[in-house]
Tab-separated table of C-alpha atoms in Angstrom:
chain	number	residue	atom	x	y	z
A	197	UNK	CA	-8.562	33.946	22.974
A	198	UNK	CA	-7.953	37.672	23.303
A	199	UNK	CA	-10.900	39.816	22.349
A	200	UNK	CA	-10.359	42.223	19.449
A	201	UNK	CA	-9.921	45.806	20.549
A	202	UNK	CA	-12.286	47.157	17.939
A	203	UNK	CA	-14.744	45.606	15.522
A	204	UNK	CA	-14.875	46.789	11.945
A	205	UNK	CA	-17.484	49.594	11.771
A	206	UNK	CA	-20.910	48.617	10.520
A	207	UNK	CA	-22.010	49.876	7.129
A	208	UNK	CA	-23.792	53.214	7.301
A	209	UNK	CA	-26.380	52.460	4.636
A	210	UNK	CA	-29.676	51.047	5.898
A	211	UNK	CA	-31.396	50.652	2.552
A	212	UNK	CA	-30.978	48.045	-0.141
A	213	UNK	CA	-28.744	49.041	-3.042
A	214	UNK	CA	-31.466	48.780	-5.692
A	215	UNK	CA	-29.135	49.807	-8.516
A	216	UNK	CA	-31.389	51.213	-11.238
A	217	UNK	CA	-29.283	50.052	-14.187
A	218	UNK	CA	-28.814	46.523	-12.853
A	219	UNK	CA	-32.502	46.199	-11.976
A	220	UNK	CA	-33.507	47.171	-15.503
A	221	UNK	CA	-31.382	44.333	-16.879
A	222	UNK	CA	-32.894	41.884	-14.403
A	223	UNK	CA	-36.416	42.927	-15.367
A	224	UNK	CA	-35.546	42.383	-19.033
A	225	UNK	CA	-34.332	38.897	-18.176
A	226	UNK	CA	-37.649	38.126	-16.482
A	227	UNK	CA	-39.564	39.494	-19.475
A	228	UNK	CA	-37.562	37.135	-21.676
A	229	UNK	CA	-38.657	34.216	-19.490
A	230	UNK	CA	-42.270	35.311	-19.799
A	231	UNK	CA	-41.927	35.688	-23.569
A	232	UNK	CA	-40.530	32.175	-23.934
A	233	UNK	CA	-43.250	30.790	-21.669
A	234	UNK	CA	-46.082	32.625	-23.373
A	235	UNK	CA	-47.202	34.071	-20.041
A	236	UNK	CA	-47.785	37.581	-18.699
A	237	UNK	CA	-46.742	37.332	-15.038
A	238	UNK	CA	-44.353	35.456	-12.756
A	239	UNK	CA	-44.580	34.974	-8.984
A	240	UNK	CA	-41.261	35.021	-7.091
A	241	UNK	CA	-41.382	33.472	-3.621
A	242	UNK	CA	-37.929	32.249	-2.534
A	243	UNK	CA	-35.288	34.286	-0.776
A	244	UNK	CA	-32.781	33.596	-3.562
A	245	UNK	CA	-35.059	34.845	-6.336
A	246	UNK	CA	-36.407	37.812	-4.379
A	247	UNK	CA	-33.061	39.174	-3.202
A	248	UNK	CA	-31.625	38.772	-6.694
A	249	UNK	CA	-34.489	40.525	-8.478
A	250	UNK	CA	-34.856	43.278	-5.853
A	251	UNK	CA	-31.085	43.781	-6.001
A	252	UNK	CA	-30.271	43.051	-2.390
A	253	UNK	CA	-33.409	43.834	-0.397
A	254	UNK	CA	-33.736	41.970	2.900
A	255	UNK	CA	-36.967	40.011	2.764
A	256	UNK	CA	-36.466	37.807	5.807
A	257	UNK	CA	-36.837	38.061	9.553
A	258	UNK	CA	-35.697	34.633	10.697
A	259	UNK	CA	-32.694	33.248	8.829
A	260	UNK	CA	-34.392	29.867	9.062
A	261	UNK	CA	-37.836	31.099	8.004
A	262	UNK	CA	-39.681	31.764	4.785
A	263	UNK	CA	-39.474	35.216	3.155
A	264	UNK	CA	-41.881	37.806	4.518
A	265	UNK	CA	-42.677	39.010	0.989
A	266	UNK	CA	-43.739	37.687	-2.402
A	267	UNK	CA	-43.312	39.502	-5.708
A	268	UNK	CA	-45.503	39.458	-8.785
A	269	UNK	CA	-43.630	40.557	-11.900
A	270	UNK	CA	-45.957	41.326	-14.803
A	271	UNK	CA	-45.758	43.352	-17.979
A	272	UNK	CA	-46.988	46.491	-16.210
A	273	UNK	CA	-44.529	46.474	-13.326
A	274	UNK	CA	-43.348	44.869	-10.089
A	275	UNK	CA	-45.732	44.264	-7.170
A	276	UNK	CA	-44.293	43.354	-3.768
A	277	UNK	CA	-46.725	41.956	-1.191
A	278	UNK	CA	-45.810	41.835	2.501
A	279	UNK	CA	-47.534	41.683	5.881
A	280	UNK	CA	-48.828	44.827	7.572
A	281	UNK	CA	-46.319	44.492	10.426
A	282	UNK	CA	-43.449	44.418	7.908
A	283	UNK	CA	-44.635	47.017	5.407
A	284	UNK	CA	-43.265	50.079	7.208
A	285	UNK	CA	-39.696	48.802	7.347
A	286	UNK	CA	-39.871	47.381	3.832
A	287	UNK	CA	-41.038	50.714	2.439
A	288	UNK	CA	-38.513	52.768	4.407
A	289	UNK	CA	-35.445	50.578	4.035
A	290	UNK	CA	-35.801	47.823	1.448
A	291	UNK	CA	-38.080	48.921	-1.392
A	292	UNK	CA	-36.232	49.665	-4.651
A	293	UNK	CA	-37.405	52.505	-6.836
A	294	UNK	CA	-40.357	51.629	-9.046
A	295	UNK	CA	-41.616	48.628	-7.040
A	296	UNK	CA	-45.257	48.841	-5.923
A	297	UNK	CA	-45.861	47.803	-2.304
A	298	UNK	CA	-49.024	45.980	-1.208
A	299	UNK	CA	-49.802	45.223	2.438
A	300	UNK	CA	-51.964	42.392	3.781
A	301	UNK	CA	-52.888	41.454	7.384
A	302	UNK	CA	-50.137	39.660	9.302
A	303	UNK	CA	-52.331	36.541	9.327
A	304	UNK	CA	-53.082	36.705	5.585
A	305	UNK	CA	-51.988	34.369	2.801
A	306	UNK	CA	-48.883	35.936	1.295
A	307	UNK	CA	-48.420	33.978	-1.918
A	308	UNK	CA	-52.119	33.707	-2.677
A	309	UNK	CA	-52.513	37.459	-2.243
A	310	UNK	CA	-49.608	38.164	-4.574
A	311	UNK	CA	-50.908	35.690	-7.169
A	312	UNK	CA	-54.284	37.387	-7.001
A	313	UNK	CA	-52.752	40.579	-8.375
A	314	UNK	CA	-52.220	38.857	-11.735
A	315	UNK	CA	-54.829	39.756	-14.346
A	316	UNK	CA	-55.972	36.151	-14.596
A	317	UNK	CA	-55.104	35.238	-10.999
A	318	UNK	CA	-52.863	32.460	-12.319
A	319	UNK	CA	-49.244	33.655	-12.695
A	320	UNK	CA	-46.362	31.468	-13.762
A	321	UNK	CA	-44.908	29.995	-10.577
A	322	UNK	CA	-41.228	30.248	-9.749
A	323	UNK	CA	-40.884	26.475	-9.374
A	324	UNK	CA	-41.893	26.015	-13.012
A	325	UNK	CA	-38.914	28.036	-14.290
A	326	UNK	CA	-36.204	27.149	-11.774
A	327	UNK	CA	-33.553	26.532	-14.425
A	328	UNK	CA	-34.441	29.706	-16.326
A	329	UNK	CA	-34.181	31.839	-13.194
A	330	UNK	CA	-30.884	30.241	-12.275
A	331	UNK	CA	-29.571	31.146	-15.723
A	332	UNK	CA	-30.828	34.709	-15.252
A	333	UNK	CA	-28.754	34.974	-12.051
A	334	UNK	CA	-25.574	33.477	-13.498
A	335	UNK	CA	-23.921	36.597	-14.844
A	336	UNK	CA	-23.350	39.238	-12.194
A	337	UNK	CA	-23.912	42.852	-13.173
A	338	UNK	CA	-21.527	45.725	-12.360
A	339	UNK	CA	-23.028	47.008	-9.109
A	340	UNK	CA	-23.618	43.572	-7.631
A	341	UNK	CA	-20.105	42.486	-8.665
A	342	UNK	CA	-18.700	45.396	-6.660
A	343	UNK	CA	-20.871	44.532	-3.652
A	344	UNK	CA	-19.823	40.882	-3.846
A	345	UNK	CA	-16.135	41.778	-3.912
A	346	UNK	CA	-16.561	44.001	-0.845
A	347	UNK	CA	-18.457	41.317	1.081
A	348	UNK	CA	-15.907	38.656	0.159
A	349	UNK	CA	-13.030	40.847	1.326
A	350	UNK	CA	-14.870	41.497	4.595
A	351	UNK	CA	-15.357	37.749	5.156
A	352	UNK	CA	-11.686	37.045	4.470
A	353	UNK	CA	-10.615	39.857	6.807
A	354	UNK	CA	-12.821	38.445	9.570
A	355	UNK	CA	-11.015	35.128	9.223
A	356	UNK	CA	-7.614	36.813	9.508
A	357	UNK	CA	-8.637	38.916	12.497
A	358	UNK	CA	-10.099	36.014	14.454
A	359	UNK	CA	-7.661	33.229	13.629
A	360	UNK	CA	-4.652	35.475	14.272
A	361	UNK	CA	-5.896	35.886	17.840
A	362	UNK	CA	-6.667	32.211	18.419
A	363	UNK	CA	-4.688	29.935	20.735
A	364	UNK	CA	-4.807	26.171	21.283
A	365	UNK	CA	-7.003	26.829	24.323
A	366	UNK	CA	-9.605	28.764	22.304
A	367	UNK	CA	-12.785	26.706	22.100
A	368	UNK	CA	-14.635	26.123	18.857
A	369	UNK	CA	-17.621	28.101	20.172
A	370	UNK	CA	-15.380	31.006	21.136
A	371	UNK	CA	-13.848	31.041	17.680
A	372	UNK	CA	-17.142	31.019	15.765
A	373	UNK	CA	-18.670	33.588	18.115
A	374	UNK	CA	-15.798	35.937	17.282
A	375	UNK	CA	-16.386	35.279	13.587
A	376	UNK	CA	-20.109	35.947	13.992
A	377	UNK	CA	-19.394	39.274	15.682
A	378	UNK	CA	-17.113	40.345	12.859
A	379	UNK	CA	-19.586	39.353	10.165
A	380	UNK	CA	-22.526	41.096	11.848
A	381	UNK	CA	-20.402	44.217	12.472
A	382	UNK	CA	-19.997	44.729	8.718
A	383	UNK	CA	-23.741	44.473	8.134
A	384	UNK	CA	-23.777	40.855	6.965
A	385	UNK	CA	-25.518	37.711	8.167
A	386	UNK	CA	-23.518	34.623	9.204
A	387	UNK	CA	-25.460	31.876	7.430
A	388	UNK	CA	-22.894	29.156	8.191
A	389	UNK	CA	-20.213	29.058	10.884
A	390	UNK	CA	-18.194	25.859	11.261
A	391	UNK	CA	-15.119	24.909	13.247
A	392	UNK	CA	-13.291	21.676	13.949
A	393	UNK	CA	-10.361	21.506	16.295
A	394	UNK	CA	-7.709	18.820	16.219
A	395	UNK	CA	-9.939	16.292	18.006
A	396	UNK	CA	-12.716	16.582	15.400
A	397	UNK	CA	-10.783	16.901	12.145
A	398	UNK	CA	-12.618	13.981	10.523
A	399	UNK	CA	-15.877	15.964	10.307
A	400	UNK	CA	-16.328	17.975	7.093
A	401	UNK	CA	-19.366	19.969	8.289
A	402	UNK	CA	-18.320	20.465	11.932
A	403	UNK	CA	-20.785	22.477	13.976
A	404	UNK	CA	-18.877	24.047	16.855
A	405	UNK	CA	-18.565	22.499	20.307
A	406	UNK	CA	-17.026	23.565	23.623
A	407	UNK	CA	-13.842	21.620	22.783
A	408	UNK	CA	-10.573	23.572	22.645
A	409	UNK	CA	-9.257	23.738	19.095
A	410	UNK	CA	-5.877	22.304	20.093
A	411	UNK	CA	-2.909	22.217	17.735
A	412	UNK	CA	-4.825	22.666	14.473
A	413	UNK	CA	-8.285	23.848	13.378
A	414	UNK	CA	-10.469	24.639	10.382
A	415	UNK	CA	-12.972	27.512	10.264
A	416	UNK	CA	-15.703	28.064	7.671
A	417	UNK	CA	-17.822	31.174	7.087
A	418	UNK	CA	-20.715	31.716	4.693
A	419	UNK	CA	-21.723	35.386	4.989
A	420	UNK	CA	-24.647	37.095	3.261
A	421	UNK	CA	-25.101	40.797	2.527
A	422	UNK	CA	-27.478	42.363	-0.022
A	423	UNK	CA	-28.564	38.796	-0.839
A	424	UNK	CA	-25.095	37.681	-1.989
A	425	UNK	CA	-23.310	34.880	-0.147
A	426	UNK	CA	-19.514	34.732	0.232
A	427	UNK	CA	-17.941	31.425	1.287
A	428	UNK	CA	-14.448	30.909	2.707
A	429	UNK	CA	-12.506	28.228	4.608
A	430	UNK	CA	-9.257	28.813	6.485
A	431	UNK	CA	-6.897	26.744	8.649
A	432	UNK	CA	-4.826	27.703	11.673
A	433	UNK	CA	-2.115	25.606	13.334
A	434	UNK	CA	0.215	26.079	16.291
A	435	UNK	CA	3.065	23.818	15.180
A	436	UNK	CA	4.966	23.170	11.973
A	437	UNK	CA	2.592	20.424	10.861
A	438	UNK	CA	3.359	16.806	10.075
A	439	UNK	CA	4.753	15.643	6.764
A	440	UNK	CA	1.439	13.945	5.957
A	441	UNK	CA	-0.562	17.115	6.714
A	442	UNK	CA	1.673	19.337	4.609
A	443	UNK	CA	1.607	16.859	1.753
A	444	UNK	CA	-2.201	16.623	1.856
A	445	UNK	CA	-2.516	20.416	1.912
A	446	UNK	CA	-0.330	20.662	-1.180
A	447	UNK	CA	-2.267	17.942	-2.995
A	448	UNK	CA	-5.706	19.418	-2.245
A	449	UNK	CA	-4.492	22.770	-3.614
A	450	UNK	CA	-3.453	20.903	-6.766
A	451	UNK	CA	-6.949	19.426	-7.053
A	452	UNK	CA	-8.387	22.927	-6.790
A	453	UNK	CA	-5.982	24.203	-9.453
A	454	UNK	CA	-7.257	21.526	-11.849
A	455	UNK	CA	-10.848	22.566	-11.110
A	456	UNK	CA	-10.004	26.223	-11.671
A	457	UNK	CA	-8.480	25.388	-15.061
A	458	UNK	CA	-11.694	23.572	-16.006
A	459	UNK	CA	-13.880	26.559	-15.044
A	460	UNK	CA	-14.096	28.262	-18.430
A	461	UNK	CA	-16.991	29.840	-20.371
A	462	UNK	CA	-19.121	27.389	-22.315
A	463	UNK	CA	-18.161	24.338	-20.251
A	464	UNK	CA	-21.015	22.348	-18.727
A	465	UNK	CA	-20.999	22.022	-14.961
A	466	UNK	CA	-21.164	18.237	-15.128
A	467	UNK	CA	-17.993	18.339	-17.221
A	468	UNK	CA	-16.277	20.240	-14.402
A	469	UNK	CA	-17.671	17.661	-11.995
A	470	UNK	CA	-16.013	14.894	-14.018
A	471	UNK	CA	-12.737	16.842	-13.863
A	472	UNK	CA	-13.066	17.046	-10.071
A	473	UNK	CA	-13.444	13.279	-9.859
A	474	UNK	CA	-10.372	12.751	-12.046
A	475	UNK	CA	-8.347	15.327	-10.116
A	476	UNK	CA	-8.810	13.463	-6.846
A	477	UNK	CA	-7.328	10.369	-8.460
A	478	UNK	CA	-4.452	12.276	-10.098
A	479	UNK	CA	-3.414	13.806	-6.793
A	480	UNK	CA	-3.571	10.721	-4.638
A	481	UNK	CA	-6.944	11.005	-2.894
A	482	UNK	CA	-8.526	8.040	-4.654
A	483	UNK	CA	-11.636	7.561	-6.807
A	484	UNK	CA	-14.157	7.684	-3.950
A	485	UNK	CA	-13.107	10.994	-2.370
A	486	UNK	CA	-15.746	13.018	-4.222
A	487	UNK	CA	-18.482	10.901	-2.604
A	488	UNK	CA	-17.588	12.090	0.912
A	489	UNK	CA	-18.539	15.780	0.560
A	490	UNK	CA	-20.196	18.057	-1.970
A	491	UNK	CA	-17.772	19.787	-4.311
A	492	UNK	CA	-19.267	23.284	-4.516
A	493	UNK	CA	-20.363	25.050	-7.673
A	494	UNK	CA	-21.693	28.416	-8.822
A	495	UNK	CA	-22.227	30.918	-6.023
A	496	UNK	CA	-23.975	34.295	-5.707
A	497	UNK	CA	-27.481	34.596	-4.286
A	498	UNK	CA	-27.340	31.080	-2.856
A	499	UNK	CA	-24.517	29.310	-1.082
A	500	UNK	CA	-24.286	27.146	-4.202
A	501	UNK	CA	-26.479	27.873	-7.197
A	502	UNK	CA	-26.530	24.868	-7.610
A	503	UNK	CA	-24.191	22.274	-6.136
A	504	UNK	CA	-22.594	20.450	-9.039
A	505	UNK	CA	-23.416	16.828	-9.735
A	506	UNK	CA	-23.230	14.600	-12.789
A	507	UNK	CA	-26.783	15.723	-13.655
A	508	UNK	CA	-26.239	19.510	-13.734
A	509	UNK	CA	-25.739	20.628	-17.336
A	510	UNK	CA	-25.776	24.439	-16.961
A	511	UNK	CA	-23.090	26.100	-19.079
A	512	UNK	CA	-20.560	28.431	-17.450
A	513	UNK	CA	-20.655	32.108	-18.444
A	514	UNK	CA	-18.390	35.106	-17.941
A	515	UNK	CA	-18.879	37.170	-14.772
A	516	UNK	CA	-20.243	34.139	-12.973
A	517	UNK	CA	-19.140	33.523	-9.360
A	518	UNK	CA	-18.100	30.133	-8.014
A	519	UNK	CA	-17.113	28.485	-4.774
A	520	UNK	CA	-15.386	25.153	-5.306
A	521	UNK	CA	-14.481	23.287	-2.126
A	522	UNK	CA	-12.400	20.154	-2.725
A	523	UNK	CA	-11.646	18.315	0.490
A	524	UNK	CA	-9.883	15.222	1.777
A	525	UNK	CA	-9.060	13.663	5.139
A	526	UNK	CA	-8.025	16.591	7.332
A	527	UNK	CA	-7.821	19.086	4.449
A	528	UNK	CA	-10.124	21.450	2.588
A	529	UNK	CA	-9.663	24.552	0.446
A	530	UNK	CA	-12.433	27.054	-0.345
A	531	UNK	CA	-12.678	30.595	-1.678
A	532	UNK	CA	-15.270	32.591	-3.569
A	533	UNK	CA	-14.068	33.470	-7.077
A	534	UNK	CA	-15.375	35.322	-10.127
A	535	UNK	CA	-14.820	34.219	-13.721
A	536	UNK	CA	-13.700	37.285	-15.686
A	537	UNK	CA	-12.439	37.745	-19.227
A	538	UNK	CA	-8.897	37.559	-17.829
A	539	UNK	CA	-9.537	34.371	-15.834
A	540	UNK	CA	-10.634	33.538	-12.319
A	541	UNK	CA	-10.365	36.352	-9.797
A	542	UNK	CA	-10.302	35.303	-6.139
A	543	UNK	CA	-12.660	37.549	-4.158
A	544	UNK	CA	-12.187	36.258	-0.594
A	545	UNK	CA	-8.674	37.620	-0.146
A	546	UNK	CA	-6.833	39.448	2.619
A	547	UNK	CA	-3.240	40.553	2.006
A	548	UNK	CA	-2.390	39.719	5.622
A	549	UNK	CA	-3.046	35.993	5.119
A	550	UNK	CA	-0.043	33.799	4.176
A	551	UNK	CA	-0.175	32.412	0.657
A	552	UNK	CA	1.815	30.381	-1.812
A	553	UNK	CA	1.716	30.271	-5.579
A	554	UNK	CA	-0.223	27.391	-7.102
A	555	UNK	CA	-0.523	27.250	-10.889
A	556	UNK	CA	0.197	30.976	-11.152
A	557	UNK	CA	-2.326	32.038	-8.512
A	558	UNK	CA	-1.860	33.000	-4.834
A	559	UNK	CA	-3.591	30.407	-2.648
A	560	UNK	CA	-3.962	30.325	1.138
A	561	UNK	CA	-1.589	28.432	3.394
A	562	UNK	CA	-2.340	27.336	6.940
A	563	UNK	CA	-1.902	30.298	9.287
A	564	UNK	CA	0.720	29.686	11.948
A	565	UNK	CA	0.452	32.592	14.449
């Protein structure tokens, strides 16, 4: 695989966006949760909740670790607690306007210290209002919508750049390492990088190996920036494809089109899930296909927020992002989209990628360099 001559320049900003108008709306949403609960404070402790409420602040060190901050939201203000070895960077680069910073020893108890700032020492815990917080995150606000669109375009461009330069001899590790470099170069974090070459096409979550990709390969990227996660899958092939492959690609795009049509305001997510199950049957994948891989769901500050199942009854709202990912044997289609008042807008797009029209919308084809 030929190395790119130049990586996309990294973003110049080192601080979190912390949009004042968006943060005021988010605080009002938390106050509404407190009002309905009859409580005066709420403790936020997960990366998803913290990055959403702080409007993109980075509150992690290890991507696999717990947040290095906890936030008490009460009726007087916002109180962020972090360790003494993190406080300097947090204050200089991640602290939104109006948030009070509290430092504890690096060996201290983060959540207990934050809870202790509550007047009664007993705040409402995040786990007790999981559904309410998820609803508060559903509808993206203007500044975060713009950031999400930019991240999604960057992720799609990384796919085009890397897969255009791939050859059958490129190994899966080489391909995902190129993707990782592109994602990091634009100031994002590669949360998921997957690749399966022709010899491993049966695996739907294929961690990379040293195998050459061969005649056909799938690549998957989940990239996070300012707390938001963009998800995209693309295919590359070095021949014209078999009749069975081309037919399956067309049918999985038809499944996705049915799911897109079902993604409308007011619909329950489990109703969309039922439509996914029916769509697999309609388009020749059989009634059990949905059991072989998760089907996606709302996106945003988590890869899926949440994954849809028959038990998820959240109602869809305008300005809510989604990543549906129908898949079948040797095929998968996945983009991050936003539900607007004029319909679904695909965010993970790059004009250089080949597309075809499916149900009035441009959808990705397999790239054939």
